[in-house]
Amino acid sequence: MTDRDIPDIVVGRLPRYLQALEHLQLSGAQTTSSQELGEIVGVSAAQIRKDLSQYGEFGKQGKGYSVSYLVHQLQQILKVDRVWPMALVGAGNLGHAIANYPGFGQHGFRITLIFDNDPVHIGTRIGPLTVQDSARLVPVLREKKIKIAMLTVPVRAAQSVADQLVEAGVRAILNYASITLSVPDHVHVQYIDPIIYLQRMTYYLD
Amino acid sequence: MTDRDIPDIVVGRLPRYLQALEHLQLSGAQTTSSQELGEIVGVSAAQIRKDLSQYGEFGKQGKGYSVSYLVHQLQQILKVDRVWPMALVGAGNLGHAIANYPGFGQHGFRITLIFDNDPVHIGTRIGPLTVQDSARLVPVLREKKIKIAMLTVPVRAAQSVADQLVEAGVRAILNYASITLSVPDHVHVQYIDPIIYLQRMTYYLD
């Protein structure tokens, strides 16, 4: 079975398994079980066993999983066993907050370029980086071979920036703008939308 | 079957169905099908029919779903057919970005209180709101009967603020701090973690 045959919904659960395993690792756990993982992630033990079995045999019957081994395997499967340089487009409040978020570096993601089209922001520094003019987006991203970009521009600018990212060869866009982007099939888009998370919780309120 | 019997994973898909339906509604669509919805959300048509059937009979065999009716039903099920007042704790860059995000109001969520413990922020205004001293968090939230809070404080402060939110009667926390919170069973926590989304995409890169 090639990667392409595995449903996206299964792939979508793998980062959550990895996150749970990394928490277990930080807490000093050596081994875990599909039951324990399932309780952390909120998925059935059977589902976890089925999802992982798509990629190989990671545990021993009755012995559970080695936490560090499974972390390593999932990092390889998710291709986060390397450092990914990223571009950030949009140097407003949200862009600043994201640029200063230490979690990216801790997980192999490194923001190496920041762009904005506002003269107020262009040339200013955010940490070690200088905000560059969005007009240079396409040639700079091409030259640096950037494959991942984060979009923190206003809704009205999001689609045109996304078009430029596609033109520049970007293959994955993390979109914070609350708008559905139209991109070619070979480009992946994920949406960070707090509404979705809030609605998951109001369901349980009275 | 009572709501409590429906798995959390099913509940978690409902906001995504609602979001897709709202997009369809904005684009002028009157009816939709489980196939179309499935393509937008990235879930099988059978899964959508099965999930929705937990709550009733919303479509007619061969006729599909009325978009506006299903939007209305899902809003009721998710309890977003009303306005939820929310507190925001943490008035830094991310807090500012979130306070200025128009999407909350458009979906029935309204930030009515903002807190911070830093004298630099206390007393400053963000839009129509004045940042209040976190020291007053518990009595103010109790008095206003706030049930939902968003947490945009540094990691080191997140757990102690969460403890205060629980004490104040908050039942749902949207946590932007990259730390797993320990809360009682009756309190719901959702985590907004960009790493998870990035890892879903690197899987497909080469």
XYZ file of C-alpha atoms in Angstrom:
412
model
C 0.000 0.000 0.000
C 1.471 3.340 -1.008
C 1.057 6.515 1.052
C -1.394 7.872 -1.488
C -3.891 5.100 -0.678
C -4.168 6.055 2.983
C -7.194 8.275 3.619
C -6.528 11.864 4.620
C -8.613 11.362 7.763
C -6.108 8.724 8.936
C -3.155 10.970 8.108
C -4.867 13.737 10.060
C -4.817 11.648 13.233
C -1.093 10.861 13.072
C 0.097 14.303 14.328
C -2.242 13.932 17.304
C -0.755 10.521 18.098
C 2.722 12.018 17.804
C 1.782 14.942 20.080
C 0.411 12.558 22.713
C 3.518 10.382 22.470
C 5.791 13.409 22.872
C 3.860 14.387 26.002
C 4.274 10.837 27.320
C 7.971 10.990 26.494
C 8.372 14.294 28.356
C 6.643 12.757 31.363
C 9.217 9.940 31.338
C 7.061 7.090 29.999
C 8.985 4.256 28.277
C 6.056 2.291 26.895
C 2.406 2.938 26.146
C -0.636 1.079 24.874
C -3.280 1.798 22.266
C -5.706 2.146 25.219
C -3.629 4.856 26.888
C -2.937 6.692 23.633
C -6.610 6.497 22.763
C -7.636 8.045 26.054
C -5.257 10.976 25.545
C -6.231 11.599 21.934
C -9.918 10.764 22.268
C -9.949 7.936 19.721
C -10.693 4.238 20.294
C -7.797 1.856 20.908
C -8.963 -0.198 17.919
C -8.803 2.871 15.680
C -5.243 3.617 16.767
C -4.126 0.032 16.115
C -5.819 0.103 12.706
C -4.307 3.491 11.759
C -0.785 2.500 12.791
C -1.053 -0.898 11.078
C -1.285 0.961 7.748
C 2.389 1.814 8.176
C 3.839 -1.320 9.717
C 4.078 -3.336 12.898
C 5.119 -0.986 15.692
C 4.060 -2.829 18.842
C 4.310 -6.313 20.254
C 1.131 -8.202 21.177
C 0.570 -7.635 24.888
C 3.723 -5.531 25.258
C 2.442 -2.234 23.894
C 4.545 0.330 22.093
C 7.985 1.716 22.861
C 7.296 5.452 23.187
C 10.623 6.633 21.773
C 10.524 4.150 18.888
C 6.986 5.145 17.923
C 7.854 8.870 18.203
C 10.758 8.273 15.838
C 8.653 6.266 13.386
C 5.839 8.824 13.316
C 8.343 11.647 12.818
C 9.667 9.780 9.776
C 6.179 9.063 8.424
C 5.146 12.713 8.866
C 8.526 13.862 7.472
C 9.227 15.992 10.524
C 12.539 14.236 11.191
C 14.141 17.231 9.440
C 14.042 21.046 9.569
C 11.478 22.749 7.323
C 12.162 26.411 6.485
C 8.929 28.433 6.276
C 7.793 31.831 5.041
C 5.356 33.961 7.022
C 3.254 36.428 5.045
C 1.580 39.135 7.119
C 3.507 40.997 9.845
C 0.540 42.370 11.830
C -0.432 41.379 15.369
C -1.059 37.751 14.490
C 2.085 37.563 12.365
C 4.155 38.917 15.255
C 2.585 36.467 17.687
C 3.298 33.550 15.355
C 6.844 34.686 14.559
C 7.580 34.716 18.296
C 6.000 31.314 19.007
C 8.769 28.974 20.202
C 6.813 25.805 19.341
C 7.762 25.862 15.679
C 11.484 25.561 16.305
C 10.892 22.840 18.863
C 9.146 20.753 16.203
C 11.465 21.224 13.251
C 9.750 24.214 11.672
C 11.778 27.382 11.234
C 10.413 30.705 10.004
C 13.213 32.020 7.797
C 11.380 34.739 5.849
C 8.696 37.285 6.761
C 6.850 39.403 4.211
C 4.351 42.262 4.335
C 3.138 44.784 1.770
C 2.694 47.631 4.296
C 5.554 50.200 4.359
C 4.909 50.507 8.114
C 6.129 46.919 8.562
C 8.668 46.529 5.725
C 12.216 46.823 7.066
C 11.215 46.345 10.700
C 12.697 43.464 12.648
C 10.855 40.577 14.290
C 13.375 38.626 16.353
C 16.312 37.875 14.064
C 14.380 38.534 10.837
C 13.719 41.674 8.805
C 10.273 42.037 7.249
C 10.626 42.037 3.467
C 8.428 43.631 0.812
C 5.737 41.226 -0.465
C 6.522 42.477 -3.955
C 9.626 40.257 -3.740
C 7.690 37.206 -2.548
C 7.820 35.069 -5.685
C 11.504 35.417 -6.624
C 12.745 35.108 -3.020
C 10.646 32.015 -2.220
C 11.720 30.411 -5.497
C 15.389 31.121 -4.816
C 15.186 29.763 -1.252
C 13.101 26.772 -2.403
C 10.504 27.377 0.337
C 7.760 24.748 0.332
C 5.694 25.841 3.379
C 4.108 29.219 4.075
C 1.880 30.640 6.805
C -0.705 33.186 5.799
C -1.641 35.865 8.353
C -2.872 38.570 6.000
C -6.362 40.139 6.007
C -9.136 38.182 4.298
C -9.225 40.581 1.331
C -5.558 39.871 0.503
C -5.476 36.143 1.218
C -6.384 34.698 -2.202
C -3.990 36.924 -4.154
C -1.130 36.108 -1.773
C -2.009 32.419 -2.044
C -1.804 32.693 -5.841
C 1.694 34.156 -5.500
C 2.730 31.405 -3.075
C 1.584 28.790 -5.578
C 3.473 30.578 -8.352
C 6.577 30.564 -6.136
C 6.412 26.776 -5.745
C 4.948 26.582 -2.220
C 3.274 23.215 -1.629
C 1.709 23.694 1.830
C -0.151 26.725 3.201
C -1.256 27.160 6.801
C -4.043 29.711 6.450
C -5.103 31.867 9.403
C -7.339 34.072 7.223
C -10.970 33.082 7.556
C -11.504 32.374 3.878
C -11.435 29.214 1.795
C -8.506 29.406 -0.619
C -8.630 28.167 -4.165
C -5.369 26.374 -5.028
C -4.267 23.638 -7.460
C -4.576 19.998 -6.347
C -0.852 19.632 -5.695
C -0.954 22.385 -3.014
C -2.165 21.541 0.497
C -4.023 24.035 2.636
C -4.901 23.746 6.316
C -7.137 26.245 8.089
C -6.698 27.424 11.661
C -10.169 28.481 12.668
C -10.978 29.042 16.358
C -14.741 28.914 15.624
C -14.552 25.187 14.908
C -12.975 24.536 18.304
C -15.426 26.750 20.182
C -18.374 24.981 18.577
C -16.997 21.602 19.643
C -17.302 22.836 23.229
C -20.603 24.769 23.171
C -22.186 21.440 22.188
C -21.545 20.272 25.743
C -22.618 23.473 27.514
C -26.094 24.241 28.806
C -29.883 7.978 22.323
C -28.913 10.971 24.447
C -26.214 13.443 23.437
C -23.875 11.966 26.006
C -23.786 8.685 24.097
C -22.517 10.238 20.884
C -18.741 9.890 20.580
C -16.659 13.039 20.823
C -15.110 12.267 17.447
C -18.569 12.549 15.846
C -19.281 15.808 17.699
C -15.928 17.096 16.484
C -16.978 16.702 12.856
C -20.244 18.657 13.220
C -18.622 22.142 13.235
C -16.800 21.217 10.036
C -20.090 20.191 8.415
C -21.626 23.474 9.590
C -18.695 25.487 8.222
C -18.974 23.750 4.833
C -22.750 24.343 4.785
C -22.273 28.021 5.622
C -19.821 28.336 2.737
C -22.367 26.656 0.450
C -25.047 29.012 1.730
C -22.869 32.067 1.023
C -22.274 30.795 -2.494
C -26.046 30.643 -3.010
C -26.583 26.866 -2.899
C -30.108 25.753 -1.898
C -29.511 22.015 -1.548
C -26.525 19.753 -1.101
C -25.718 16.063 -0.860
C -23.659 13.946 1.491
C -21.305 13.435 -1.486
C -20.768 17.173 -1.978
C -20.416 17.866 1.745
C -17.996 14.964 2.043
C -15.796 16.325 -0.715
C -15.596 19.734 0.964
C -14.918 18.378 4.450
C -12.780 15.425 3.419
C -14.981 12.740 4.952
C -16.864 9.935 3.164
C -20.510 10.495 2.227
C -21.433 7.421 4.277
C -19.746 8.896 7.338
C -21.685 12.141 7.000
C -25.011 10.301 6.652
C -24.149 8.157 9.666
C -23.062 11.137 11.796
C -26.170 13.182 10.983
C -28.497 10.213 11.513
C -27.485 10.273 15.186
C -29.514 13.461 15.523
C -32.497 12.831 13.288
C -33.619 12.610 9.675
C -32.429 15.756 7.906
C -32.543 14.785 4.220
C -34.907 13.015 1.843
C -33.735 9.894 -0.009
C -32.495 11.036 -3.406
C -33.312 14.688 -2.713
C -30.320 15.625 -0.578
C -30.335 18.204 2.182
C -31.792 21.694 2.306
C -28.723 23.830 3.075
C -30.519 26.445 5.177
C -32.486 23.839 7.149
C -29.370 21.794 7.902
C -27.430 24.955 8.903
C -30.228 25.811 11.306
C -30.391 22.290 12.742
C -26.613 22.065 13.239
C -26.572 25.489 14.898
C -29.169 24.219 17.360
C -27.315 20.961 17.982
C -24.029 22.827 18.542
C -25.865 25.462 20.630
C -24.551 28.296 18.481
C -28.063 29.570 17.719
C -27.422 32.122 20.494
C -24.743 34.642 21.529
C -22.005 33.372 23.851
C -20.119 36.017 25.832
C -16.444 35.116 26.262
C -13.469 36.235 28.320
C -10.012 36.615 26.798
C -7.063 36.224 29.164
C -3.747 37.530 27.825
C -3.536 40.903 26.053
C -0.218 40.435 24.251
C 0.266 40.183 20.477
C -1.848 37.054 20.113
C -4.532 38.432 22.449
C -4.735 41.617 20.393
C -4.969 39.657 17.156
C -7.747 37.482 18.566
C -9.654 40.400 20.095
C -9.691 42.057 16.676
C -10.761 38.938 14.775
C -14.211 39.602 13.270
C -15.061 35.910 12.841
C -16.168 35.465 16.456
C -18.999 37.976 16.244
C -20.092 36.547 12.908
C -20.578 33.148 14.572
C -22.303 34.135 17.797
C -19.210 34.477 19.972
C -18.577 37.842 21.600
C -15.484 38.772 23.604
C -16.902 40.885 26.451
C -13.970 40.868 28.889
C -10.191 41.023 28.470
C -7.727 40.415 31.303
C -3.978 40.673 31.752
C -1.691 40.754 34.773
C 0.861 43.116 33.221
C 0.565 46.795 34.300
C 1.683 47.700 30.756
C -1.574 46.281 29.399
C -4.033 46.883 32.267
C -6.247 49.872 31.541
C -5.381 50.002 27.824
C -8.175 49.658 25.304
C -8.604 46.987 22.648
C -11.451 48.010 20.397
C -14.401 48.802 22.691
C -12.964 46.949 25.705
C -10.606 47.978 28.506
C -8.039 45.421 29.666
C -8.789 44.503 33.284
C -6.440 43.271 35.995
C -6.281 39.455 36.143
C -6.430 39.760 39.917
C -10.168 40.449 39.445
C -10.680 37.455 37.120
C -12.620 35.150 39.442
C -15.167 37.608 40.893
C -15.825 39.331 37.548
C -16.310 36.106 35.601
C -18.578 34.751 38.330
C -20.668 37.902 38.353
C -20.996 37.944 34.550
C -21.652 34.173 34.470
C -19.027 33.671 31.752
C -18.823 30.041 30.582
C -16.216 30.317 27.810
C -12.677 31.694 27.989
C -9.770 31.959 25.582
C -6.291 31.613 26.964
C -3.476 33.537 25.248
C -1.044 33.807 28.160
C 2.550 32.497 28.209
C 3.023 28.780 28.866
C 4.347 29.390 32.383
C 1.108 31.153 33.406
C -1.394 28.948 31.595
C -2.139 26.338 34.287
C -2.621 28.827 37.107
C -4.941 30.970 34.964
C -6.839 27.812 33.978
C -7.261 26.989 37.671
C -8.790 30.435 38.238
C -11.083 30.039 35.234
C -12.352 26.741 36.664
C -12.850 28.382 40.044
C -14.830 31.147 38.337
C -17.228 28.645 36.792
C -15.861 28.576 33.244
C -16.851 25.374 31.428
C -14.976 25.693 28.136
C -11.394 26.867 27.514
C -9.854 27.502 24.121
C -6.150 27.220 24.882
C -3.555 28.831 22.638
C -0.715 28.136 25.072
C 1.267 25.108 23.993
C 0.735 23.148 27.201
C -1.706 20.448 28.217
C -3.995 21.831 30.920
C -5.200 19.827 33.873
C -8.884 20.582 34.541
C -11.839 18.748 36.129
C -13.962 16.457 33.928
C -16.816 18.957 33.646
C -14.540 21.524 31.969
C -13.800 21.206 28.256
C -10.475 22.270 26.754
C -9.593 22.603 23.094
C -6.071 23.298 21.903
C -5.129 25.453 18.942
C -1.785 24.116 17.883
C -0.364 25.049 14.468
C 2.175 22.194 14.648
C -0.576 19.604 14.206
C -1.731 21.282 11.003
C 1.770 21.682 9.615
C 2.512 18.003 10.226
C -0.634 17.008 8.345
C 0.867 18.713 5.311
C 4.546 17.755 5.528
C 3.338 14.161 5.245
C 2.518 14.903 1.603
C 5.699 16.843 0.781
C 8.887 15.402 -0.630
